[in-house]
Amino acid sequence: MLERTHQAPPIFPGSQSFSTAAAQPVCATQGQASVCGRAIFQVEFALSSGRTNRGRTAVIVGAQWGDEGKGKIVDVLTQTFSVVARYAGGHNAGHTVIINGKKFILQLVPGGILRPECTNVVGNGVVIDPLAFLKEVASLRAAGVKVDGNLFVSNRAQVILPYHRMMELGSENAPGRVKIGTTSRGIGPAYEDKMGRRGLRAADLLDSQLLRTHIENACREKNMIAHALFNSDPLDADKMFREYADAAEQIAPFVRDTALLLNRALAEGKSIVFEGAQGTMLDIDHGTYPFVTSSSSTSGGAATGTGVPPTSIDTVIGITKAYCTRVGSGPFPSELAGVSGGAQGEDLRKRGNEFGAVTGRPRRTGWLDLPLLRYAGMINGISWLVVTKLDVLDHLTEIPVCVGHKVDGKETDEVPAQACGYEKLECIYRKMPGWASPTQAIRTVEALPKAAREYLAFIEKETGARVGMISTGPDREQTILVPDFISELGLKSG
Ligand code: IMP
């Protein structure tokens, strides 16, 4: 049984404080080995000897199947946090941020890029498609967003190449294979090559000779496999090399030893937000396997995916919609489907504009699933919850919430390890009173309708985490911040 008791959220030690010290130059990828060695020693010494006011850190994780609205909370935290680091996934993610009515969809670039004073890191746990990255950078530049000097890519991040997409398309459409419903960005095959120790990292991309050899060898092998298994047309290694050598030149100024950059920033007292992508139920280990993405989207991934040690992680903030959505195939116990749920599910989709930010696919919709939220709390160590899209439920007079799961008529707290295990799972619903009034312009918890406050209090009681922020619309301004959350995270209240 998971404990459902309220816990006092962890308080930052009083000795920690923000530093406004200017960023020190970070170690470049090449040609500075001895300088790097000394810098690593200095950072280690400073952090382990306590001779530093280490900056505070918070991990933002999706508590459902992704698309919970993580982009907006990252944007709020960057009011005061100095660095944002992405730790997993690739351009399968799509973070929508709306500022003064202007919409930005970020896929690889962390959300802090929209604040010029913020440093942004694409960590080693991310798989980076160089062409997608450069396209995103170009569109940000065109929108007048500053990217040069405040965006860095880990020299250890894995590179997605066209044969990854070829392998994915082939395997997703092959007869007899389980169709995951991926975003077709080559994410899974790129992580396969990483784990198979045959991947190309950003540092290797910059090494022209190595890049040529890698592409020639990989294309020979992948072309043979894809032709034999999926009858795919072969890719031209020479053309690929030219295209990616050109991209490498443009990417080079962004590539750094970002583990060193981040640890040094912490030692200087700077605060870091670790920006998760996707969600807990899409995590390669803890999600609804095999209907998952191929990376560690849960909070543990923040350490391995950036090189910042787990002991330097202070707070984990879980993001959940006030209801639930999923895009792609796989289990979804509280899904509104079938004859009775069809119209209501469609209604939630329309009101919540539930269409994928990256692929435009309609999202599947359903009610909040508290047992899965508790599970997300346990796996990630969530102390604060952010509830998004509360306003999407504004029209309802009653709101069903899944409060428990049953298997063979017996209540269970165990989340199935097999996708087929979910077929036996039955949701136990409780109908909560709806508020049937608009919440969009509301800026304080006290001003929310009573039923909305009760809905949020029920989530707190059932998960043991506190609700620190509520989003009542897509704009930066349509946000309610709870005073304790503001003070614990050092945010501005206005
Ligand atoms: P992949 O990450 O493209 O391999 O897709 C694997 C699964 O994760 C599919 O069901 C996708 O729809 C889902 N997925 C990947 N990225 C996101 C995301 O950012 N939001 C929601 N679902 C996602």
mmCIF file of N, CA and C in Angstrom, residues 38-124:
data_model
loop_
_atom_site.group_PDB
_atom_site.id
_atom_site.type_symbol
_atom_site.label_atom_id
_atom_site.label_comp_id
_atom_site.label_asym_id
_atom_site.label_seq_id
_atom_site.Cartn_x
_atom_site.Cartn_y
_atom_site.Cartn_z
ATOM 1 N N ARG A 38 40.970 20.398 -14.290
ATOM 2 C CA ARG A 38 41.099 21.239 -13.104
ATOM 3 C C ARG A 38 39.722 21.761 -12.672
ATOM 4 N N ALA A 39 38.907 22.140 -13.692
ATOM 5 C CA ALA A 39 37.580 22.680 -13.384
ATOM 6 C C ALA A 39 36.721 21.632 -12.693
ATOM 7 N N ILE A 40 36.801 20.384 -13.180
ATOM 8 C CA ILE A 40 35.997 19.317 -12.564
ATOM 9 C C ILE A 40 36.402 19.162 -11.104
ATOM 10 N N PHE A 41 37.717 19.146 -10.870
ATOM 11 C CA PHE A 41 38.206 18.996 -9.512
ATOM 12 C C PHE A 41 37.682 20.139 -8.628
ATOM 13 N N GLN A 42 37.737 21.364 -9.179
ATOM 14 C CA GLN A 42 37.300 22.524 -8.390
ATOM 15 C C GLN A 42 35.817 22.442 -8.048
ATOM 16 N N VAL A 43 35.019 22.005 -9.039
ATOM 17 C CA VAL A 43 33.574 21.901 -8.809
ATOM 18 C C VAL A 43 33.294 20.830 -7.760
ATOM 19 N N GLU A 44 33.963 19.664 -7.938
ATOM 20 C CA GLU A 44 33.772 18.568 -6.975
ATOM 21 C C GLU A 44 34.155 19.019 -5.579
ATOM 22 N N PHE A 45 35.282 19.706 -5.496
ATOM 23 C CA PHE A 45 35.776 20.140 -4.197
ATOM 24 C C PHE A 45 34.790 21.124 -3.557
ATOM 25 N N ALA A 46 34.347 22.067 -4.376
ATOM 26 C CA ALA A 46 33.430 23.090 -3.844
ATOM 27 C C ALA A 46 32.136 22.458 -3.360
ATOM 28 N N LEU A 47 31.600 21.500 -4.144
ATOM 29 C CA LEU A 47 30.310 20.901 -3.767
ATOM 30 C C LEU A 47 30.458 19.977 -2.568
ATOM 31 N N SER A 48 31.556 19.165 -2.557
ATOM 32 C CA SER A 48 31.656 18.182 -1.485
ATOM 33 C C SER A 48 32.179 18.791 -0.188
ATOM 34 N N SER A 49 32.920 19.881 -0.252
ATOM 35 C CA SER A 49 33.486 20.445 0.971
ATOM 36 C C SER A 49 32.520 21.400 1.662
ATOM 37 N N GLY A 50 31.375 21.619 1.017
ATOM 38 C CA GLY A 50 30.392 22.522 1.611
ATOM 39 C C GLY A 50 30.816 23.983 1.477
ATOM 40 N N ARG A 51 31.900 24.224 0.687
ATOM 41 C CA ARG A 51 32.350 25.617 0.542
ATOM 42 C C ARG A 51 31.575 26.319 -0.564
ATOM 43 N N THR A 52 30.309 26.079 -0.606
ATOM 44 C CA THR A 52 29.495 26.706 -1.633
ATOM 45 C C THR A 52 28.063 26.795 -1.138
ATOM 46 N N ASN A 53 27.369 27.824 -1.561
ATOM 47 C CA ASN A 53 25.929 27.845 -1.352
ATOM 48 C C ASN A 53 25.323 27.255 -2.599
ATOM 49 N N ARG A 54 25.199 25.933 -2.625
ATOM 50 C CA ARG A 54 24.711 25.286 -3.849
ATOM 51 C C ARG A 54 23.371 25.857 -4.245
ATOM 52 N N GLY A 55 23.200 26.074 -5.536
ATOM 53 C CA GLY A 55 21.929 26.586 -6.039
ATOM 54 C C GLY A 55 20.834 25.569 -5.834
ATOM 55 N N ARG A 56 19.606 26.014 -5.794
ATOM 56 C CA ARG A 56 18.499 25.072 -5.606
ATOM 57 C C ARG A 56 18.097 24.450 -6.932
ATOM 58 N N THR A 57 17.476 23.293 -6.855
ATOM 59 C CA THR A 57 17.096 22.589 -8.084
ATOM 60 C C THR A 57 15.674 22.038 -7.963
ATOM 61 N N ALA A 58 15.013 21.956 -9.081
ATOM 62 C CA ALA A 58 13.673 21.352 -9.118
ATOM 63 C C ALA A 58 13.524 20.585 -10.425
ATOM 64 N N VAL A 59 12.950 19.398 -10.318
ATOM 65 C CA VAL A 59 12.683 18.601 -11.521
ATOM 66 C C VAL A 59 11.198 18.739 -11.846
ATOM 67 N N ILE A 60 10.909 18.996 -13.107
ATOM 68 C CA ILE A 60 9.518 19.067 -13.572
ATOM 69 C C ILE A 60 9.223 17.774 -14.317
ATOM 70 N N VAL A 61 8.282 16.985 -13.795
ATOM 71 C CA VAL A 61 7.954 15.734 -14.499
ATOM 72 C C VAL A 61 6.472 15.691 -14.857
ATOM 73 N N GLY A 62 6.192 15.078 -15.971
ATOM 74 C CA GLY A 62 4.813 14.792 -16.344
ATOM 75 C C GLY A 62 4.337 13.636 -15.490
ATOM 76 N N ALA A 63 3.176 13.792 -14.843
ATOM 77 C CA ALA A 63 2.690 12.737 -13.956
ATOM 78 C C ALA A 63 1.731 11.796 -14.692
ATOM 79 N N GLN A 64 1.474 12.061 -15.981
ATOM 80 C CA GLN A 64 0.544 11.211 -16.739
ATOM 81 C C GLN A 64 1.243 10.666 -17.991
ATOM 82 N N TRP A 65 0.617 10.854 -19.166
ATOM 83 C CA TRP A 65 1.208 10.340 -20.409
ATOM 84 C C TRP A 65 1.798 11.467 -21.262
ATOM 85 N N GLY A 66 2.268 12.504 -20.655
ATOM 86 C CA GLY A 66 2.806 13.637 -21.422
ATOM 87 C C GLY A 66 1.724 14.647 -21.729
ATOM 88 N N ASP A 67 2.131 15.778 -22.280
ATOM 89 C CA ASP A 67 1.213 16.855 -22.669
ATOM 90 C C ASP A 67 0.460 17.450 -21.479
ATOM 91 N N GLU A 68 1.053 17.394 -20.290
ATOM 92 C CA GLU A 68 0.357 17.896 -19.095
ATOM 93 C C GLU A 68 0.443 19.415 -18.983
ATOM 94 N N GLY A 69 1.333 20.023 -19.784
ATOM 95 C CA GLY A 69 1.503 21.482 -19.691
ATOM 96 C C GLY A 69 2.772 21.852 -18.936
ATOM 97 N N LYS A 70 3.806 21.017 -19.105
ATOM 98 C CA LYS A 70 5.075 21.256 -18.394
ATOM 99 C C LYS A 70 5.718 22.569 -18.826
ATOM 100 N N GLY A 71 5.523 22.916 -20.121
ATOM 101 C CA GLY A 71 6.139 24.129 -20.663
ATOM 102 C C GLY A 71 5.779 25.348 -19.849
ATOM 103 N N LYS A 72 4.541 25.419 -19.415
ATOM 104 C CA LYS A 72 4.082 26.613 -18.714
ATOM 105 C C LYS A 72 4.711 26.723 -17.311
ATOM 106 N N ILE A 73 4.833 25.601 -16.628
ATOM 107 C CA ILE A 73 5.427 25.670 -15.278
ATOM 108 C C ILE A 73 6.920 25.980 -15.371
ATOM 109 N N VAL A 74 7.584 25.445 -16.417
ATOM 110 C CA VAL A 74 8.995 25.800 -16.611
ATOM 111 C C VAL A 74 9.093 27.308 -16.815
ATOM 112 N N ASP A 75 8.178 27.852 -17.594
ATOM 113 C CA ASP A 75 8.177 29.294 -17.855
ATOM 114 C C ASP A 75 7.997 30.086 -16.553
ATOM 115 N N VAL A 76 7.109 29.610 -15.684
ATOM 116 C CA VAL A 76 6.883 30.307 -14.403
ATOM 117 C C VAL A 76 8.144 30.232 -13.530
ATOM 118 N N LEU A 77 8.761 29.045 -13.451
ATOM 119 C CA LEU A 77 9.940 28.897 -12.588
ATOM 120 C C LEU A 77 11.119 29.751 -13.072
ATOM 121 N N THR A 78 11.186 29.959 -14.392
ATOM 122 C CA THR A 78 12.330 30.727 -14.896
ATOM 123 C C THR A 78 12.237 32.227 -14.579
ATOM 124 N N GLN A 79 11.179 32.633 -13.894
ATOM 125 C CA GLN A 79 11.157 33.987 -13.302
ATOM 126 C C GLN A 79 12.394 34.175 -12.446
ATOM 127 N N THR A 80 12.764 33.101 -11.713
ATOM 128 C CA THR A 80 13.872 33.225 -10.765
ATOM 129 C C THR A 80 14.957 32.164 -10.959
ATOM 130 N N PHE A 81 14.660 31.057 -11.598
ATOM 131 C CA PHE A 81 15.693 30.025 -11.809
ATOM 132 C C PHE A 81 16.588 30.458 -12.980
ATOM 133 N N SER A 82 17.878 30.188 -12.844
ATOM 134 C CA SER A 82 18.820 30.716 -13.843
ATOM 135 C C SER A 82 19.066 29.787 -15.019
ATOM 136 N N VAL A 83 18.877 28.464 -14.804
ATOM 137 C CA VAL A 83 19.247 27.497 -15.837
ATOM 138 C C VAL A 83 18.095 26.513 -16.041
ATOM 139 N N VAL A 84 17.811 26.158 -17.287
ATOM 140 C CA VAL A 84 16.843 25.084 -17.570
ATOM 141 C C VAL A 84 17.574 23.991 -18.332
ATOM 142 N N ALA A 85 17.450 22.743 -17.863
ATOM 143 C CA ALA A 85 18.141 21.638 -18.521
ATOM 144 C C ALA A 85 17.147 20.547 -18.920
ATOM 145 N N ARG A 86 17.094 20.246 -20.193
ATOM 146 C CA ARG A 86 16.294 19.104 -20.681
ATOM 147 C C ARG A 86 17.099 17.836 -20.448
ATOM 148 N N TYR A 87 16.445 16.776 -19.998
ATOM 149 C CA TYR A 87 17.227 15.579 -19.686
ATOM 150 C C TYR A 87 16.847 14.317 -20.454
ATOM 151 N N ALA A 88 15.782 14.326 -21.199
ATOM 152 C CA ALA A 88 15.389 13.086 -21.884
ATOM 153 C C ALA A 88 14.570 13.399 -23.127
ATOM 154 N N GLY A 89 14.368 12.385 -23.942
ATOM 155 C CA GLY A 89 13.516 12.532 -25.126
ATOM 156 C C GLY A 89 14.207 13.313 -26.230
ATOM 157 N N GLY A 90 13.429 13.736 -27.191
ATOM 158 C CA GLY A 90 13.985 14.464 -28.328
ATOM 159 C C GLY A 90 12.933 15.376 -28.900
ATOM 160 N N HIS A 91 12.880 15.463 -30.228
ATOM 161 C CA HIS A 91 11.876 16.359 -30.817
ATOM 162 C C HIS A 91 10.533 15.639 -31.009
ATOM 163 N N ASN A 92 10.359 14.557 -30.248
ATOM 164 C CA ASN A 92 9.012 13.980 -30.095
ATOM 165 C C ASN A 92 8.183 14.836 -29.125
ATOM 166 N N ALA A 93 8.887 15.593 -28.277
ATOM 167 C CA ALA A 93 8.190 16.438 -27.303
ATOM 168 C C ALA A 93 7.741 17.735 -27.973
ATOM 169 N N GLY A 94 6.715 18.334 -27.444
ATOM 170 C CA GLY A 94 6.277 19.633 -27.954
ATOM 171 C C GLY A 94 5.734 20.450 -26.796
ATOM 172 N N HIS A 95 6.500 21.450 -26.382
ATOM 173 C CA HIS A 95 6.060 22.292 -25.268
ATOM 174 C C HIS A 95 5.479 23.582 -25.815
ATOM 175 N N THR A 96 4.227 23.819 -25.499
ATOM 176 C CA THR A 96 3.596 25.041 -25.981
ATOM 177 C C THR A 96 3.638 26.089 -24.875
ATOM 178 N N VAL A 97 4.164 27.248 -25.203
ATOM 179 C CA VAL A 97 4.160 28.354 -24.235
ATOM 180 C C VAL A 97 3.532 29.555 -24.931
ATOM 181 N N ILE A 98 2.567 30.178 -24.251
ATOM 182 C CA ILE A 98 1.936 31.365 -24.840
ATOM 183 C C ILE A 98 2.279 32.570 -23.984
ATOM 184 N N ILE A 99 2.939 33.543 -24.592
ATOM 185 C CA ILE A 99 3.313 34.756 -23.854
ATOM 186 C C ILE A 99 2.731 35.950 -24.586
ATOM 187 N N ASN A 100 1.911 36.724 -23.879
ATOM 188 C CA ASN A 100 1.220 37.877 -24.466
ATOM 189 C C ASN A 100 0.528 37.489 -25.771
ATOM 190 N N GLY A 101 -0.128 36.341 -25.760
ATOM 191 C CA GLY A 101 -0.897 35.901 -26.918
ATOM 192 C C GLY A 101 -0.052 35.292 -28.028
ATOM 193 N N LYS A 102 1.275 35.316 -27.890
ATOM 194 C CA LYS A 102 2.141 34.752 -28.939
ATOM 195 C C LYS A 102 2.483 33.305 -28.572
ATOM 196 N N LYS A 103 2.286 32.406 -29.552
ATOM 197 C CA LYS A 103 2.451 30.983 -29.255
ATOM 198 C C LYS A 103 3.833 30.486 -29.689
ATOM 199 N N PHE A 104 4.554 29.793 -28.779
ATOM 200 C CA PHE A 104 5.833 29.183 -29.111
ATOM 201 C C PHE A 104 5.712 27.681 -28.875
ATOM 202 N N ILE A 105 6.074 26.876 -29.890
ATOM 203 C CA ILE A 105 6.120 25.426 -29.659
ATOM 204 C C ILE A 105 7.588 25.024 -29.660
ATOM 205 N N LEU A 106 8.049 24.583 -28.503
ATOM 206 C CA LEU A 106 9.447 24.185 -28.368
ATOM 207 C C LEU A 106 9.521 22.664 -28.388
ATOM 208 N N GLN A 107 10.450 22.144 -29.150
ATOM 209 C CA GLN A 107 10.558 20.685 -29.204
ATOM 210 C C GLN A 107 11.832 20.175 -28.544
ATOM 211 N N LEU A 108 12.956 20.785 -28.892
ATOM 212 C CA LEU A 108 14.238 20.357 -28.317
ATOM 213 C C LEU A 108 14.814 21.420 -27.393
ATOM 214 N N VAL A 109 14.525 22.656 -27.721
ATOM 215 C CA VAL A 109 15.108 23.767 -26.969
ATOM 216 C C VAL A 109 14.335 23.940 -25.652
ATOM 217 N N PRO A 110 15.035 24.005 -24.523
ATOM 218 C CA PRO A 110 14.349 24.162 -23.225
ATOM 219 C C PRO A 110 13.572 25.482 -23.121
ATOM 220 N N GLY A 111 12.552 25.444 -22.263
ATOM 221 C CA GLY A 111 11.611 26.561 -22.151
ATOM 222 C C GLY A 111 12.214 27.866 -21.655
ATOM 223 N N GLY A 112 13.385 27.799 -21.025
ATOM 224 C CA GLY A 112 14.017 29.024 -20.509
ATOM 225 C C GLY A 112 14.510 29.941 -21.617
ATOM 226 N N ILE A 113 14.517 29.460 -22.846
ATOM 227 C CA ILE A 113 15.023 30.262 -23.962
ATOM 228 C C ILE A 113 14.187 31.528 -24.150
ATOM 229 N N LEU A 114 12.954 31.508 -23.661
ATOM 230 C CA LEU A 114 12.098 32.670 -23.858
ATOM 231 C C LEU A 114 12.418 33.789 -22.866
ATOM 232 N N ARG A 115 13.349 33.513 -21.945
ATOM 233 C CA ARG A 115 13.830 34.571 -21.042
ATOM 234 C C ARG A 115 15.315 34.770 -21.327
ATOM 235 N N PRO A 116 15.698 35.937 -21.838
ATOM 236 C CA PRO A 116 17.075 36.139 -22.304
ATOM 237 C C PRO A 116 18.135 35.921 -21.227
ATOM 238 N N GLU A 117 17.746 36.079 -19.956
ATOM 239 C CA GLU A 117 18.747 35.965 -18.887
ATOM 240 C C GLU A 117 18.986 34.501 -18.470
ATOM 241 N N CYS A 118 18.241 33.575 -19.067
ATOM 242 C CA CYS A 118 18.282 32.169 -18.655
ATOM 243 C C CYS A 118 19.256 31.367 -19.523
ATOM 244 N N THR A 119 20.010 30.461 -18.899
ATOM 245 C CA THR A 119 20.883 29.559 -19.653
ATOM 246 C C THR A 119 20.123 28.256 -19.906
ATOM 247 N N ASN A 120 20.236 27.725 -21.121
ATOM 248 C CA ASN A 120 19.459 26.531 -21.499
ATOM 249 C C ASN A 120 20.374 25.410 -21.947
ATOM 250 N N VAL A 121 20.083 24.216 -21.434
ATOM 251 C CA VAL A 121 20.952 23.081 -21.717
ATOM 252 C C VAL A 121 20.132 21.910 -22.259
ATOM 253 N N VAL A 122 20.623 21.354 -23.354
ATOM 254 C CA VAL A 122 20.062 20.102 -23.869
ATOM 255 C C VAL A 122 21.023 19.026 -23.376
ATOM 256 N N GLY A 123 20.584 18.245 -22.414
ATOM 257 C CA GLY A 123 21.482 17.335 -21.695
ATOM 258 C C GLY A 123 21.852 16.081 -22.468
ATOM 259 N N ASN A 124 22.766 15.311 -21.865
ATOM 260 C CA ASN A 124 23.255 14.097 -22.520
ATOM 261 C C ASN A 124 22.188 13.019 -22.669
#
